[in-house]
Amino acid sequence: MKKIIFYLFTSLIPGIVSQASDLTPRLLKCEYKQHPVTDVTSPRLSWELTSAVANQKQTGYQILVATSVDKLTPEKSDLWNSGKMPGRQTNQVEYHGKALASRMICYWKVRSWDKNGLPGPWSKAARWEMGLLGKNEWKGEWIGMDLDHLGKGPEYHLPPAPYTRKEIRITQRVKKARLYVTALGLYEFSVNGKKVGDAFLAPGWTDYDKRVYYQVYDVTDRVVQGTNALAAQISYGWYAGYLGYALLVKNPVVRAFYGKVPVLKAQLEVNYENGESETFVTGKDWKVNYGALQESDILNGETYDARLEFKNWDKPGFEDKAWKVAEIFADRPELQLQIHPGPPVKVTQTLPVKTLTIRPNGAYIFDMGQNFAGIVRIRVRGAAGDTIRLRFGEKLHSDGRLMTENLRKARATDTYILKGDAGGETWEPKFTFHGFQYVEVSGLKQKPDQETVKGLVLGSDTPKVGHFETDNAMVNQLYSNIDWTQRSNYVEIPTDCPQRDERLAWTGDAQTYVKSATYNRDVSSFFTKWIVDLNDAQYNHGAYPLYAPRPNIRDSDTFSPGWMEAGIVCPYQIYRAYGDTRMIRQGWAHMTRFLDFLEKRSKGEYVFKENNFADLLPKGGFGDWLSFGKKTPPDMLASFYFFYCADMMAEMAQATGKTADQERFSKMAVKIQEAIKNYYTDASGKFVCNAAAYGNGEGYVDGALGFTGHTQTIYANAIYMNLLSKNNTAKAGEYLMDLLKENGGKLGTGFLGAKPLLPALSATGHTDMAYRLFLSKEFPSWGFEVANGSTTIWERWDSFTKEDGFKYNAAMNSFNHYAFGAVCEWMFGNAAGIKATQPGYSEFTIRPEISPDGMGKEGINELKASYHSVNGEIVSSWKKEEGRLLMHVTVPVNTRAAICIPSSSTSTIRLNGKSIRQSGVENKGWENGYAMIGVGSGNYSIVVVNK
Ligand code: RAM
């Protein structure tokens, strides 16, 4: 009643208070995607808000969902009218309307009420569509062609890849047509001669013994009245192809880990304008054959003999009498068919050739100027039978030869045999990818030019959300390298590297890097997908594996401290970045099972003593993998991670209202903390271990170097994980500084130590040292890689040195490995100072750490960063000027920020031209070199004059 009176009142006095707000929702998403097809029956909706008004926030929202756009009114919405819901929530909002059925198209819109309780305009309409909710809705069979016996060659068994087709007749006018398609293997489907969608490597990699994903394509405009051709190429992919280093380590199984014959299942559903409908499905009325695609394998590449092409085989009217009848393959009832929850792999960019050189043997080397994951498209002309061979490498040897030794057993070679088309021929592979910067092309009969080769960058389509730029060219290149490494390795799963015979989703790499990843790109749906793989791959005893999915690539590959914790760290970081509690709830049973496992392993002691993990191979697990100097005991690291996991579990239990679990894990964390303190520290707070217990270290990674608890990695982790009391944290910071100084101011950290190193220095007041390490170009450092011409992050600090060249090539030496790129977390979180204090950045701090003075061009004088959070765009930039510091901060609508302004007690601060007091923002006082203010949404220009 009051409200009505208020509205009446305000509407009568125009110009005094406006009745409407400009608070406008945009970027409507469902399950993290725009206009998706989903099989989630209570999908989550989100929107972002814009407003020209400062300090704006949402106090309520209303969602309408209807079966048509016309019905999107409060009165007519036939699926859901949420009514006015109070609160600030703009994401992770679950649909609570009528039950959703398969194939339903749901239109929706939303409006928000502002801080004054006034409603803004309705958003534009968005939509989502439901997939097939029951397996019984799949009427098609698995079809394929067993060509396994045609695999040839002593080293690689690579049979040709099958083609399948079917013509159908459509006699009515089409209103809507949907194609549902999947494969055990990989597929490329076309309707009337044109590929559907733009995805590569579909349907993706899962544990095919448990589930396989499918894609849905809107082909309404593709099908025509009359005859239509449905056609697909099928390949071996992750299902039936080579995986990892199985061949290298002489595993009894090297390929076909899930099955030998790749198979396709498809269903075209056509709704006619007259209300009737028809469904066309894969079955024994489909035809199969093999031809031009002679070899097709992810790790080993493709061989395409264009002379064997079936001209127009994918179009209506092709004569397929000579083709065989498709073979039917039995379904496994337990196999689940679900919609791919992640982003598709796509061509995300094309790259032109940078330079082109001829080799003494007549081959050409094309430099793409950038190391990346993808393929190349070639344009060539020649006689039928001319054979073009493409080999890929990340680096050149000093004599200009292509360096391929580090690919190990991945053949990574594409071969194209010309058909002899006078007009020229264009080709690109379909079911493989390589990690490379250089392409060696041999067999060309005509002199190539820059147009002969084009790079197609492949990767999971994760939109860019981060931006980081400074006036320091090395830092900018480093940031570019980090992002390129992420793009090269977020290819369906988070791989370790894209080039050699590995490309597995190593859990250790994934957990150290996940937070960095969230700063660069929107990885919400990417991890929604991968967490399922991870949970599917969990061992019955509770440990998460070394990599997921986990085909049996080597018997001894099981689990390792620092790796298995990905099962906790990843959902936690996704929760922190996006406010996602569903991932936690859905994975809770898995996560608690893992904590049970750890608890059991600790034998009631809540600390892992020396040799606790001696049963693993390598002993103790991987430890601080690829570190320098004496080794950090893996059991000590395992104990730290145990604490870290319990702590995260307590927070996640709280976030999901699991009170008993919260209590359990909080108590557990305290117990572990105590146990670590008692067992692994001496009276001075120094970390110590019984190094003698490791004997001569045999069996442990670099065990011969000896063990000590007093390492950079241990203090960095202790500080980062909040393991210590306030006093001991400060002490740990001092120890860390001592160790760095003893080491000539150089880092020695490996996979588990590099990520927390800079954040730990910053947290203990040693920002100058953090910057010194960050800006160094001396070996070992991030800058050293840049100074050596890298365009991506290396696997090892010494992947290349002038003294030793590529000395690790025979073992493992990737130039595109993101683990050390985890410094990105510090770049955004500390240098730019953007940190979430509430999940999803609904509240955050901006607390930039300014690069030390006096470094000239070697330092940073200006930094601009932004991060597009689920709650909108956050900006933090700073610039040093004579005696002044300029800052610019953007706080998105509906969020709050604590801006911490680097200053001394004698500085004067102007905020948008006023003093802090005049500007009326919340003054939170001054602490540790920062004046702190609390602000709502808006743009803030800050000038600090230092006297
Ligand atoms: C390597 C992988 C990965 C690492 C493991 C331990 O083979 O490339 O980066 O996690 O080993």
Short mmCIF file of C-alpha atoms in Angstrom, two decimals, residues 271-583:
data_model
loop_
_atom_site.label_atom_id
_atom_site.label_comp_id
_atom_site.label_asym_id
_atom_site.label_seq_id
_atom_site.Cartn_x
_atom_site.Cartn_y
_atom_site.Cartn_z
CA ASN A 271 8.58 -30.31 -37.21
CA TYR A 272 6.36 -29.36 -40.08
CA GLU A 273 4.18 -26.32 -40.39
CA ASN A 274 1.09 -28.52 -40.53
CA GLY A 275 1.82 -29.72 -37.01
CA GLU A 276 3.21 -33.10 -38.00
CA SER A 277 6.73 -34.18 -37.30
CA GLU A 278 9.23 -36.75 -38.46
CA THR A 279 12.44 -38.15 -37.05
CA PHE A 280 15.34 -39.53 -39.08
CA VAL A 281 17.90 -41.58 -37.22
CA THR A 282 21.13 -43.45 -37.76
CA GLY A 283 20.64 -47.14 -38.49
CA LYS A 284 21.35 -49.85 -40.96
CA ASP A 285 19.78 -47.83 -43.76
CA TRP A 286 22.88 -45.63 -43.66
CA LYS A 287 25.78 -46.30 -46.00
CA VAL A 288 29.47 -46.37 -45.08
CA ASN A 289 32.76 -46.31 -46.93
CA TYR A 290 36.30 -45.13 -46.58
CA GLY A 291 38.35 -43.04 -48.95
CA ALA A 292 40.47 -39.94 -48.86
CA LEU A 293 40.98 -39.72 -45.12
CA GLN A 294 43.61 -42.44 -44.92
CA GLU A 295 44.88 -41.73 -41.43
CA SER A 296 43.33 -39.65 -38.69
CA ASP A 297 44.69 -39.41 -35.19
CA ILE A 298 44.93 -36.62 -32.63
CA LEU A 299 48.56 -37.19 -31.65
CA ASN A 300 49.84 -38.46 -34.96
CA GLY A 301 48.09 -36.33 -37.52
CA GLU A 302 46.11 -36.92 -40.69
CA THR A 303 46.88 -38.29 -44.13
CA TYR A 304 44.52 -37.23 -46.86
CA ASP A 305 44.70 -38.59 -50.38
CA ALA A 306 42.60 -36.19 -52.39
CA ARG A 307 42.66 -38.58 -55.35
CA LEU A 308 40.36 -40.83 -53.34
CA GLU A 309 37.81 -38.13 -52.64
CA PHE A 310 34.17 -38.99 -53.22
CA LYS A 311 33.02 -36.01 -55.14
CA ASN A 312 29.78 -34.61 -53.71
CA TRP A 313 29.34 -37.59 -51.40
CA ASP A 314 27.76 -35.29 -48.82
CA LYS A 315 25.17 -33.86 -51.22
CA PRO A 316 21.88 -35.29 -52.49
CA GLY A 317 22.07 -37.41 -55.60
CA PHE A 318 25.40 -39.08 -54.94
CA GLU A 319 25.53 -42.65 -56.15
CA ASP A 320 26.31 -44.74 -53.08
CA LYS A 321 25.29 -48.17 -54.36
CA ALA A 322 28.86 -49.38 -54.03
CA TRP A 323 29.03 -48.27 -50.41
CA LYS A 324 28.53 -50.79 -47.65
CA VAL A 325 25.60 -50.98 -45.29
CA ALA A 326 26.46 -49.36 -41.96
CA GLU A 327 27.45 -51.72 -39.20
CA ILE A 328 25.40 -51.47 -36.04
CA PHE A 329 27.15 -51.43 -32.70
CA ALA A 330 25.44 -52.37 -29.48
CA ASP A 331 24.67 -49.68 -26.98
CA ARG A 332 25.78 -50.02 -23.41
CA PRO A 333 22.78 -49.32 -21.22
CA GLU A 334 24.89 -47.70 -18.49
CA LEU A 335 26.38 -45.17 -20.91
CA GLN A 336 24.83 -41.76 -20.31
CA LEU A 337 24.07 -39.37 -23.16
CA GLN A 338 24.17 -35.75 -22.04
CA ILE A 339 24.59 -32.30 -23.50
CA HIS A 340 28.14 -31.04 -23.51
CA PRO A 341 28.14 -28.57 -20.64
CA GLY A 342 31.32 -26.79 -21.68
CA PRO A 343 32.32 -24.45 -24.45
CA PRO A 344 32.98 -26.03 -27.84
CA VAL A 345 36.46 -26.25 -29.31
CA LYS A 346 36.58 -23.80 -32.20
CA VAL A 347 38.90 -21.93 -34.48
CA THR A 348 39.33 -18.87 -32.28
CA GLN A 349 41.72 -16.96 -34.55
CA THR A 350 43.57 -17.33 -37.82
CA LEU A 351 47.25 -16.50 -37.99
CA PRO A 352 49.13 -15.34 -41.06
CA VAL A 353 52.62 -16.58 -41.82
CA LYS A 354 55.30 -14.31 -40.42
CA THR A 355 58.33 -15.48 -42.32
CA LEU A 356 59.16 -18.20 -44.77
CA THR A 357 62.56 -19.80 -45.31
CA ILE A 358 63.82 -22.50 -47.59
CA ARG A 359 65.89 -25.38 -46.22
CA PRO A 360 68.84 -27.00 -47.98
CA ASN A 361 66.71 -30.10 -48.66
CA GLY A 362 64.11 -28.03 -50.50
CA ALA A 363 61.58 -28.00 -47.69
CA TYR A 364 60.18 -24.71 -46.47
CA ILE A 365 59.77 -23.57 -42.91
CA PHE A 366 56.90 -21.24 -42.17
CA ASP A 367 57.17 -19.26 -38.95
CA MET A 368 53.73 -18.39 -37.59
CA GLY A 369 55.27 -15.94 -35.13
CA GLN A 370 53.37 -17.50 -32.25
CA ASN A 371 53.42 -20.86 -30.50
CA PHE A 372 49.86 -22.18 -30.35
CA ALA A 373 47.57 -25.20 -30.57
CA GLY A 374 45.82 -25.74 -33.84
CA ILE A 375 46.22 -26.76 -37.42
CA VAL A 376 47.14 -25.18 -40.71
CA ARG A 377 45.18 -24.77 -43.89
CA ILE A 378 47.27 -25.15 -47.01
CA ARG A 379 46.69 -23.81 -50.51
CA VAL A 380 48.72 -25.65 -53.08
CA ARG A 381 48.81 -26.47 -56.76
CA GLY A 382 50.40 -29.44 -58.45
CA ALA A 383 49.94 -32.74 -60.19
CA ALA A 384 47.81 -35.62 -58.97
CA GLY A 385 49.88 -37.68 -56.58
CA ASP A 386 52.22 -34.88 -55.48
CA THR A 387 52.65 -35.41 -51.76
CA ILE A 388 52.90 -32.55 -49.33
CA ARG A 389 54.17 -33.35 -45.88
CA LEU A 390 53.62 -31.01 -42.94
CA ARG A 391 55.65 -31.34 -39.78
CA PHE A 392 55.24 -29.15 -36.74
CA GLY A 393 57.66 -27.83 -34.16
CA GLU A 394 57.79 -25.26 -31.41
CA LYS A 395 61.38 -24.25 -31.98
CA LEU A 396 64.16 -24.41 -34.52
CA HIS A 397 67.58 -25.82 -33.88
CA SER A 398 70.41 -23.32 -34.12
CA ASP A 399 71.12 -24.49 -37.67
CA GLY A 400 67.54 -23.72 -38.71
CA ARG A 401 66.24 -27.30 -38.64
CA LEU A 402 62.77 -27.90 -37.27
CA MET A 403 63.02 -29.14 -33.69
CA THR A 404 60.69 -32.12 -33.22
CA GLU A 405 62.58 -34.19 -30.66
CA ASN A 406 60.42 -32.90 -27.83
CA LEU A 407 57.30 -34.33 -29.47
CA ARG A 408 58.62 -37.76 -28.45
CA LYS A 409 56.29 -40.37 -29.97
CA ALA A 410 53.67 -37.96 -31.25
CA ARG A 411 54.19 -38.17 -34.98
CA ALA A 412 52.35 -34.86 -35.42
CA THR A 413 52.57 -35.04 -39.20
CA ASP A 414 49.90 -34.22 -41.75
CA THR A 415 50.16 -35.45 -45.30
CA TYR A 416 48.19 -34.20 -48.25
CA ILE A 417 48.26 -35.97 -51.60
CA LEU A 418 47.08 -33.76 -54.41
CA LYS A 419 44.33 -34.65 -56.82
CA GLY A 420 45.85 -32.32 -59.43
CA ASP A 421 43.21 -29.60 -59.63
CA ALA A 422 44.47 -26.93 -62.03
CA GLY A 423 42.74 -24.24 -60.00
CA GLY A 424 44.65 -25.18 -56.85
CA GLU A 425 43.63 -27.17 -53.81
CA THR A 426 42.86 -26.12 -50.28
CA TRP A 427 43.02 -28.55 -47.39
CA GLU A 428 43.05 -28.65 -43.63
CA PRO A 429 42.84 -31.65 -41.30
CA LYS A 430 39.67 -32.20 -39.29
CA PHE A 431 40.44 -34.47 -36.38
CA THR A 432 43.87 -33.60 -35.10
CA PHE A 433 45.73 -30.67 -33.63
CA HIS A 434 49.33 -29.78 -33.06
CA GLY A 435 51.29 -27.50 -30.74
CA PHE A 436 53.69 -25.43 -32.83
CA GLN A 437 55.08 -22.18 -34.04
CA TYR A 438 56.90 -23.55 -37.09
CA VAL A 439 55.56 -25.67 -39.93
CA GLU A 440 57.91 -27.51 -42.21
CA VAL A 441 56.36 -28.12 -45.59
CA SER A 442 58.04 -30.53 -47.97
CA GLY A 443 57.04 -31.86 -51.38
CA LEU A 444 55.93 -28.54 -52.84
CA LYS A 445 56.40 -28.42 -56.58
CA GLN A 446 55.73 -24.71 -56.79
CA LYS A 447 57.40 -21.97 -54.84
CA PRO A 448 55.18 -21.14 -51.89
CA ASP A 449 54.31 -17.72 -50.58
CA GLN A 450 52.83 -16.37 -47.34
CA GLU A 451 49.39 -17.46 -48.52
CA THR A 452 50.37 -21.12 -48.87
CA VAL A 453 49.87 -21.67 -45.16
CA LYS A 454 47.36 -20.18 -42.74
CA GLY A 455 47.34 -20.96 -39.03
CA LEU A 456 44.02 -21.93 -37.46
CA VAL A 457 44.12 -21.52 -33.70
CA LEU A 458 42.03 -24.17 -31.95
CA GLY A 459 40.84 -24.04 -28.39
CA SER A 460 37.83 -24.19 -26.12
CA ASP A 461 35.86 -21.05 -26.74
CA THR A 462 36.43 -19.24 -23.45
CA PRO A 463 35.76 -15.52 -23.86
CA LYS A 464 38.51 -13.13 -22.82
CA VAL A 465 37.64 -11.36 -19.58
CA GLY A 466 41.02 -10.09 -18.44
CA HIS A 467 43.24 -7.35 -19.72
CA PHE A 468 46.69 -6.53 -18.40
CA GLU A 469 48.98 -3.93 -19.88
CA THR A 470 51.94 -1.95 -18.64
CA ASP A 471 54.62 0.35 -19.99
CA ASN A 472 57.10 -2.54 -19.67
CA ALA A 473 57.40 -4.50 -22.91
CA MET A 474 58.73 -7.62 -21.19
CA VAL A 475 55.73 -7.76 -18.85
CA ASN A 476 53.30 -7.27 -21.72
CA GLN A 477 54.92 -10.10 -23.64
CA LEU A 478 54.81 -12.28 -20.53
CA TYR A 479 51.10 -11.64 -20.17
CA SER A 480 50.57 -12.46 -23.81
CA ASN A 481 52.57 -15.66 -23.29
CA ILE A 482 50.40 -16.64 -20.34
CA ASP A 483 47.17 -16.11 -22.23
CA TRP A 484 48.44 -17.96 -25.29
CA THR A 485 49.52 -20.86 -23.11
CA GLN A 486 46.09 -21.01 -21.56
CA ARG A 487 44.42 -20.91 -24.97
CA SER A 488 46.74 -23.63 -26.24
CA ASN A 489 45.97 -25.92 -23.34
CA TYR A 490 42.32 -25.33 -22.61
CA VAL A 491 41.38 -27.54 -25.49
CA GLU A 492 38.34 -29.53 -24.35
CA ILE A 493 40.20 -30.43 -21.13
CA PRO A 494 42.94 -28.52 -19.30
CA THR A 495 45.96 -30.25 -20.84
CA ASP A 496 49.55 -30.01 -19.70
CA CYS A 497 50.84 -29.30 -23.20
CA PRO A 498 49.49 -29.40 -26.75
CA GLN A 499 52.42 -30.79 -28.71
CA ARG A 500 54.01 -34.00 -27.45
CA ASP A 501 52.62 -37.45 -26.79
CA GLU A 502 50.85 -36.36 -23.64
CA ARG A 503 48.08 -33.73 -23.80
CA LEU A 504 46.43 -35.09 -20.69
CA ALA A 505 44.49 -33.07 -18.14
CA TRP A 506 47.15 -33.27 -15.43
CA THR A 507 45.50 -32.39 -12.16
CA GLY A 508 48.54 -30.73 -10.57
CA ASP A 509 48.94 -28.32 -13.44
CA ALA A 510 45.20 -27.65 -13.40
CA GLN A 511 44.99 -26.88 -9.70
CA THR A 512 47.99 -24.54 -9.62
CA TYR A 513 46.72 -22.60 -12.58
CA VAL A 514 42.94 -22.52 -12.19
CA LYS A 515 42.75 -19.20 -10.38
CA SER A 516 44.99 -17.54 -12.94
CA ALA A 517 42.77 -18.95 -15.64
CA THR A 518 39.71 -17.26 -14.17
CA TYR A 519 41.40 -13.86 -14.44
CA ASN A 520 42.09 -14.29 -18.15
CA ARG A 521 39.05 -15.96 -19.57
CA ASP A 522 35.57 -17.01 -18.65
CA VAL A 523 36.25 -20.63 -17.72
CA SER A 524 33.01 -21.22 -15.82
CA SER A 525 31.47 -23.72 -18.21
CA PHE A 526 34.87 -25.16 -19.14
CA PHE A 527 35.36 -26.25 -15.53
CA THR A 528 31.72 -27.23 -15.15
CA LYS A 529 32.55 -29.82 -17.76
CA TRP A 530 35.97 -30.86 -16.51
CA ILE A 531 34.93 -31.29 -12.88
CA VAL A 532 32.63 -34.05 -14.10
CA ASP A 533 35.62 -35.73 -15.75
CA LEU A 534 37.55 -35.36 -12.54
CA ASN A 535 34.81 -36.84 -10.39
CA ASP A 536 34.29 -39.64 -12.91
CA ALA A 537 37.98 -40.43 -12.61
CA GLN A 538 38.14 -40.50 -8.81
CA TYR A 539 39.48 -43.76 -7.42
CA ASN A 540 37.21 -45.90 -5.31
CA HIS A 541 39.51 -45.35 -2.35
CA GLY A 542 38.86 -41.62 -2.67
CA ALA A 543 42.01 -40.16 -4.24
CA TYR A 544 41.63 -38.02 -7.32
CA PRO A 545 43.89 -39.17 -10.13
CA LEU A 546 46.94 -37.68 -11.85
CA TYR A 547 44.89 -36.82 -14.89
CA ALA A 548 41.24 -36.91 -15.88
CA PRO A 549 39.84 -38.55 -17.92
CA ARG A 550 42.18 -41.37 -16.99
CA PRO A 551 42.55 -44.12 -19.55
CA ASN A 552 45.08 -46.70 -18.45
CA ILE A 553 48.12 -45.15 -20.08
CA ARG A 554 50.63 -46.49 -17.57
CA ASP A 555 49.90 -48.80 -14.69
CA SER A 556 51.89 -46.84 -12.18
CA ASP A 557 50.01 -43.60 -12.88
CA THR A 558 47.79 -43.28 -9.86
CA PHE A 559 47.71 -40.19 -7.67
CA SER A 560 50.05 -37.72 -6.04
CA PRO A 561 49.93 -35.04 -3.38
CA GLY A 562 49.77 -31.66 -5.06
CA TRP A 563 47.89 -33.23 -7.99
CA MET A 564 44.93 -35.06 -6.46
CA GLU A 565 43.83 -31.94 -4.56
CA ALA A 566 42.56 -30.51 -7.85
CA GLY A 567 39.28 -32.17 -6.88
CA ILE A 568 38.94 -29.60 -4.08
CA VAL A 569 40.94 -26.62 -5.35
CA CYS A 570 39.17 -26.34 -8.71
CA PRO A 571 35.56 -26.31 -7.46
CA TYR A 572 36.67 -23.94 -4.72
CA GLN A 573 38.22 -21.47 -7.14
CA ILE A 574 35.21 -21.71 -9.45
CA TYR A 575 33.03 -20.97 -6.46
CA ARG A 576 35.15 -17.97 -5.53
CA ALA A 577 35.22 -16.60 -9.07
CA TYR A 578 31.61 -17.20 -10.09
CA GLY A 579 29.72 -17.81 -6.86
CA ASP A 580 28.94 -21.30 -8.15
CA THR A 581 27.63 -23.46 -5.33
CA ARG A 582 26.01 -26.04 -7.57
CA MET A 583 29.36 -27.53 -8.48
#
